[in-house]
Coordinates of C-alpha atoms in Angstrom, one line a residue:
M1 CA -27.1 63.2 26.0
S2 CA -30.5 62.8 27.3
P3 CA -31.7 59.3 28.0
E4 CA -34.0 59.7 25.0
R5 CA -31.3 60.5 22.7
Q6 CA -29.2 57.9 24.0
Q7 CA -31.9 55.3 23.2
L8 CA -32.6 56.7 19.7
L9 CA -28.9 56.2 19.0
K10 CA -28.6 52.8 20.6
R11 CA -31.8 51.8 18.2
L12 CA -29.8 53.3 15.1
L13 CA -26.5 51.2 15.7
R14 CA -28.6 48.2 16.4
K15 CA -30.3 48.7 13.0
R16 CA -27.1 49.6 11.3
A17 CA -25.3 46.3 12.6
G18 CA -28.3 44.2 11.5
Q19 CA -28.0 45.9 7.8
K20 CA -24.8 44.2 6.7
R21 CA -23.9 44.3 3.1
E22 CA -23.9 41.2 1.2
D23 CA -20.2 41.3 0.5
E24 CA -19.4 41.6 4.5
R25 CA -20.7 38.0 5.0
V26 CA -18.2 35.1 5.8
R27 CA -18.4 32.6 2.9
P28 CA -16.8 29.3 2.7
R29 CA -13.3 29.6 1.4
S30 CA -12.8 28.9 -2.4
T31 CA -9.4 27.0 -1.9
G32 CA -8.4 24.2 0.2
G33 CA -4.7 23.9 2.1
P34 CA -3.2 26.1 4.7
V35 CA -5.0 29.1 5.9
P36 CA -4.1 32.1 7.8
L37 CA -4.5 32.3 11.7
S38 CA -7.2 34.7 12.8
F39 CA -5.8 37.6 15.0
A40 CA -7.0 35.7 18.3
Q41 CA -5.5 32.5 17.4
Q42 CA -2.1 34.3 16.3
R43 CA -1.9 35.7 19.9
L44 CA -2.4 32.5 21.5
W45 CA -0.1 30.7 19.0
F46 CA 2.5 33.4 20.0
I47 CA 2.3 32.9 23.8
Q48 CA 2.4 29.2 23.5
Q49 CA 5.7 29.5 21.6
L50 CA 7.3 31.4 24.7
D51 CA 6.4 28.3 27.0
P52 CA 5.6 25.1 24.7
A53 CA 5.3 23.0 27.7
S54 CA 2.4 25.5 29.2
S55 CA -0.9 24.2 30.2
A56 CA -2.2 27.9 30.8
Y57 CA -4.5 28.0 28.0
N58 CA -5.9 24.7 28.2
M59 CA -9.6 24.4 28.6
P60 CA -10.9 21.1 30.4
N61 CA -14.5 20.7 30.7
P62 CA -15.4 17.7 33.0
L63 CA -18.7 16.4 32.8
R64 CA -20.6 13.9 35.4
L65 CA -22.6 11.3 33.4
R66 CA -25.4 9.3 35.2
G67 CA -26.7 6.2 33.6
E68 CA -25.2 3.5 31.6
V69 CA -23.1 4.9 28.8
D70 CA -23.0 3.6 25.4
V71 CA -19.2 3.7 24.8
P72 CA -19.4 3.0 20.9
A73 CA -22.2 5.7 20.6
M74 CA -20.1 8.1 22.7
R75 CA -17.0 7.5 20.8
R76 CA -19.1 7.9 17.4
S77 CA -20.4 11.1 18.7
L78 CA -17.0 12.6 19.3
T79 CA -15.7 11.5 16.2
E80 CA -18.7 13.2 14.3
L81 CA -18.1 16.1 16.4
V82 CA -14.9 16.5 15.2
R83 CA -15.5 15.9 11.6
R84 CA -18.4 18.5 11.6
H85 CA -16.3 21.2 13.2
E86 CA -12.8 21.8 11.3
S87 CA -11.5 23.7 14.0
L88 CA -11.3 20.4 16.2
R89 CA -9.0 18.6 13.7
T90 CA -6.8 21.7 12.9
V91 CA -3.3 22.0 13.9
F92 CA -0.5 24.9 13.6
A93 CA 2.3 24.6 11.2
A94 CA 4.8 27.3 9.9
A95 CA 5.0 28.2 6.3
D96 CA 8.1 30.6 5.3
G97 CA 8.5 31.4 9.2
E98 CA 4.6 32.2 9.7
P99 CA 2.1 30.1 11.2
V100 CA -0.7 28.9 9.3
Q101 CA -3.9 26.5 9.9
V102 CA -3.9 23.3 8.7
V103 CA -7.2 21.3 8.6
L104 CA -6.6 17.3 9.1
A105 CA -8.9 14.8 7.5
A106 CA -11.4 13.5 9.6
A107 CA -10.6 10.4 11.6
P108 CA -11.8 8.3 14.4
V109 CA -11.4 10.0 17.8
P110 CA -9.6 7.9 20.4
L111 CA -11.8 7.8 23.6
P112 CA -9.9 5.6 26.6
V113 CA -12.0 4.1 29.2
V114 CA -10.6 4.2 32.6
E115 CA -12.0 1.7 34.8
L116 CA -12.5 3.1 38.6
S117 CA -15.3 1.1 39.8
G118 CA -12.9 -1.6 41.7
L119 CA -11.9 1.2 44.1
P120 CA -13.5 1.6 47.3
D121 CA -16.1 4.7 47.8
G122 CA -13.6 7.2 48.9
A123 CA -10.8 6.2 46.6
R124 CA -12.7 6.4 43.5
E125 CA -13.5 10.2 43.9
A126 CA -10.1 10.8 44.6
E127 CA -8.8 9.0 41.9
A128 CA -11.2 10.5 39.5
Q129 CA -10.2 14.0 40.9
R130 CA -6.4 13.1 40.2
L131 CA -6.9 11.9 36.9
T132 CA -8.8 14.7 35.9
M133 CA -6.3 17.2 37.3
Q134 CA -3.7 15.4 35.4
E135 CA -5.4 15.6 32.1
S136 CA -6.3 19.2 32.5
A137 CA -2.3 20.0 33.1
R138 CA -1.2 18.1 30.2
P139 CA 0.1 20.5 27.5
F140 CA -0.8 20.4 23.6
D141 CA 1.5 20.4 20.7
L142 CA -0.1 22.9 18.6
A143 CA 2.0 21.7 15.6
R144 CA 1.1 18.2 15.9
G145 CA -2.3 17.9 17.7
P146 CA -4.9 16.4 18.4
L147 CA -6.1 19.9 20.0
M148 CA -9.0 18.2 21.5
R149 CA -9.0 15.2 23.8
A150 CA -11.7 13.1 25.6
S151 CA -11.4 10.2 28.3
L152 CA -14.2 8.3 30.1
L153 CA -14.0 7.3 33.9
R154 CA -16.1 4.8 35.1
L155 CA -16.9 4.9 38.7
A156 CA -19.8 2.5 38.7
G157 CA -22.2 1.0 36.4
D158 CA -24.3 4.2 36.4
D159 CA -21.7 6.5 37.5
W160 CA -19.4 8.1 34.8
G161 CA -17.2 11.1 34.1
L162 CA -16.5 12.3 30.6
V163 CA -13.4 14.8 30.5
F164 CA -12.9 17.2 27.6
N165 CA -9.8 19.0 27.3
L166 CA -9.2 21.6 24.2
H167 CA -6.6 24.2 23.7
H168 CA -7.9 27.6 23.9
V169 CA -6.6 28.2 20.3
V170 CA -9.4 26.0 18.7
S171 CA -11.9 26.8 21.1
D172 CA -13.5 29.4 23.7
G173 CA -16.1 29.5 26.7
W174 CA -18.7 29.9 24.4
S175 CA -18.0 26.9 22.3
M176 CA -17.8 24.6 25.0
G177 CA -21.5 25.0 25.5
V178 CA -21.9 24.1 21.8
L179 CA -19.6 21.4 22.2
T180 CA -21.3 19.7 24.9
R181 CA -24.8 20.5 23.4
E182 CA -24.0 18.7 20.2
V183 CA -22.5 15.7 21.7
S184 CA -25.7 15.3 23.7
I185 CA -27.7 15.4 20.6
L186 CA -25.5 13.3 18.4
Y187 CA -25.3 10.5 21.4
D188 CA -28.9 10.5 21.9
A189 CA -29.3 9.7 18.2
F190 CA -26.4 7.4 17.7
S191 CA -27.4 5.3 21.0
R192 CA -30.9 4.9 19.2
G193 CA -29.3 3.8 15.9
L194 CA -30.3 7.0 14.1
P195 CA -28.2 9.3 11.8
S196 CA -27.0 12.8 13.0
P197 CA -30.0 15.2 13.2
L198 CA -27.7 18.2 13.1
A199 CA -27.6 20.1 9.7
P200 CA -24.3 20.7 8.0
L201 CA -22.2 23.9 8.9
E202 CA -22.5 26.5 6.2
V203 CA -19.0 28.1 7.4
Q204 CA -16.2 27.0 9.4
Y205 CA -13.7 29.0 11.7
P206 CA -10.8 28.9 8.9
D207 CA -13.4 30.5 6.8
Y208 CA -13.7 33.4 9.2
A209 CA -10.0 33.5 9.5
V210 CA -9.5 34.4 5.7
W211 CA -12.3 36.7 5.8
Q212 CA -11.2 38.7 8.7
R213 CA -7.3 38.6 7.1
E214 CA -8.7 40.1 3.7
R215 CA -10.7 42.6 5.5
V216 CA -8.5 43.9 8.2
S217 CA -5.2 44.6 6.4
G218 CA -3.1 47.5 5.0
E219 CA -4.5 50.6 5.9
A220 CA -7.6 49.3 7.6
L221 CA -5.1 47.2 9.9
E222 CA -2.9 50.2 10.4
A223 CA -5.9 52.4 11.5
Q224 CA -7.0 50.1 14.3
V225 CA -3.3 49.6 15.6
R226 CA -2.9 53.3 15.7
F227 CA -6.0 53.7 17.7
W228 CA -5.3 51.2 20.3
R229 CA -1.7 52.6 20.7
E230 CA -3.3 56.0 21.5
A231 CA -6.2 54.6 23.5
L232 CA -3.7 52.5 25.5
A233 CA -0.7 55.1 25.9
G234 CA -0.1 55.7 29.5
A235 CA -1.9 52.6 30.9
P236 CA -0.5 51.5 34.1
P237 CA 1.8 48.2 33.6
L238 CA 0.7 46.9 36.9
L239 CA -2.4 46.7 39.1
E240 CA -1.1 48.0 42.5
L241 CA -3.5 46.1 44.9
P242 CA -3.0 45.7 48.6
V243 CA -1.8 42.3 48.9
D244 CA -0.3 40.1 51.5
R245 CA 3.0 39.2 49.9
P246 CA 5.6 40.8 48.0
R247 CA 4.9 40.3 43.8
P248 CA 7.2 37.8 42.6
P249 CA 10.2 39.0 40.3
V250 CA 9.2 36.2 37.5
P251 CA 5.4 35.7 37.3
G252 CA 4.0 32.0 37.8
Q253 CA 1.0 30.0 37.0
R254 CA -0.3 29.4 40.5
A255 CA -4.1 29.9 40.5
A256 CA -7.1 28.9 42.5
R257 CA -10.9 28.9 41.4
R258 CA -13.6 30.4 43.7
V259 CA -17.2 29.2 43.1
F260 CA -20.3 30.9 44.1
A261 CA -23.7 31.2 43.1
V262 CA -25.8 34.5 42.2
S263 CA -29.3 34.6 43.2
A264 CA -32.1 34.4 40.5
A265 CA -33.1 38.1 41.4
T266 CA -29.5 39.5 40.8
T267 CA -29.1 37.5 37.7
A268 CA -32.4 39.0 36.3
A269 CA -31.4 42.4 37.1
L270 CA -27.8 42.0 35.5
R271 CA -29.3 40.7 32.5
E272 CA -31.9 43.5 32.4
L273 CA -28.8 45.9 33.0
A274 CA -26.7 44.3 30.3
Q275 CA -29.8 44.4 27.7
G276 CA -30.4 48.1 28.3
E277 CA -26.6 49.0 27.9
G278 CA -26.5 46.9 24.7
V279 CA -23.7 44.5 25.9
T280 CA -23.1 41.0 26.8
L281 CA -23.6 39.9 30.4
F282 CA -19.8 38.9 30.3
I283 CA -18.9 42.6 29.8
T284 CA -21.1 43.9 32.6
L285 CA -19.7 41.5 35.1
L286 CA -16.3 42.4 33.7
A287 CA -17.2 46.2 34.2
A288 CA -18.2 45.5 37.7
F289 CA -14.9 43.7 38.6
Q290 CA -12.8 46.5 36.9
A291 CA -14.9 49.1 39.3
L292 CA -14.1 46.8 42.4
L293 CA -10.5 46.7 41.5
A294 CA -10.2 50.5 40.7
R295 CA -11.7 51.1 44.3
W296 CA -9.3 48.6 46.0
S297 CA -6.2 50.0 43.8
G298 CA -7.3 53.5 44.1
Q299 CA -6.5 53.7 40.2
E300 CA -8.7 55.4 37.6
D301 CA -7.1 53.2 34.9
V302 CA -7.4 49.4 35.3
S303 CA -5.6 46.9 33.1
V304 CA -6.7 43.3 33.7
G305 CA -4.9 40.7 32.1
T306 CA -1.3 40.4 30.6
P307 CA 0.1 39.8 27.2
T308 CA 2.9 37.6 28.6
A309 CA 2.4 33.8 28.5
G310 CA -1.3 33.8 30.0
R311 CA -0.1 35.2 33.4
G312 CA -2.5 37.1 35.6
R313 CA -5.5 36.0 33.3
L314 CA -8.9 36.7 34.3
E315 CA -11.7 34.3 33.5
L316 CA -15.4 35.2 34.1
E317 CA -17.4 32.1 32.8
G318 CA -19.9 29.5 33.7
V319 CA -18.2 25.9 34.7
I320 CA -20.0 22.7 34.6
G321 CA -18.5 21.0 37.6
M322 CA -17.7 17.3 37.7
F323 CA -16.1 16.7 40.9

């Protein structure tokens, strides 16, 4: 296909995507009570049942705060955030052997404050790091909740740490950016004695789960299952990379994170490439990573990630570092 025809096809697809029929819109659900899980939630719920004590799908997000913190205003901001987003006060119960979402009533959010300012300089940072790692590794109980926790670490009068931790079943990388932005907006308003400036949400994630289950069921669901079974038929079960030690018989959860910076020029070029291909920056980086894995392994088919208990997960995300 010529480049001109490719561009024409992309424009037609974008136009079609923007012309959703009125009945395809997600709408507020008409009844209360338990609702089904979305397919993404069901996968994560199932994985957690295999190892309930696992913290593999915890999403810690530590932030460093400079300046005096108004603790009551921060606590009120978190309470309003959880009231505003049903996902943050959702638990996952069983009904007739199947998991369901149960949205709990809004309630004040605990925000413990850990005082570290009395420790020596070096000890403060080390203890803040230890407490952050300890919280990051603490598992969640999906049936009881809460599935979002927060705590404040006071290192000095104008030096604080705010540690968020959520389970992936109620959040994702994009949502963490929304959470951080909305907490900042709410805190700014509440610390000045003003009401919340955020407009009410028209739909909630449980509304989307109901919408998805209604539309992807029966023959529509079977057709998608058949497609992916055929597409993934013969996919290699393992990625044969040259490694410095044998693959263990039982996968573990030991991992590390390597942080590096990408130049502004390279970032701009990556964004331009992604926009030209009609995909997100994440997909562009994932394709580059898979091309690298293919070169290292010599395999034409590359499977990234596994369906078992989160072992072998790949994460490409922006991280706000605290320590």
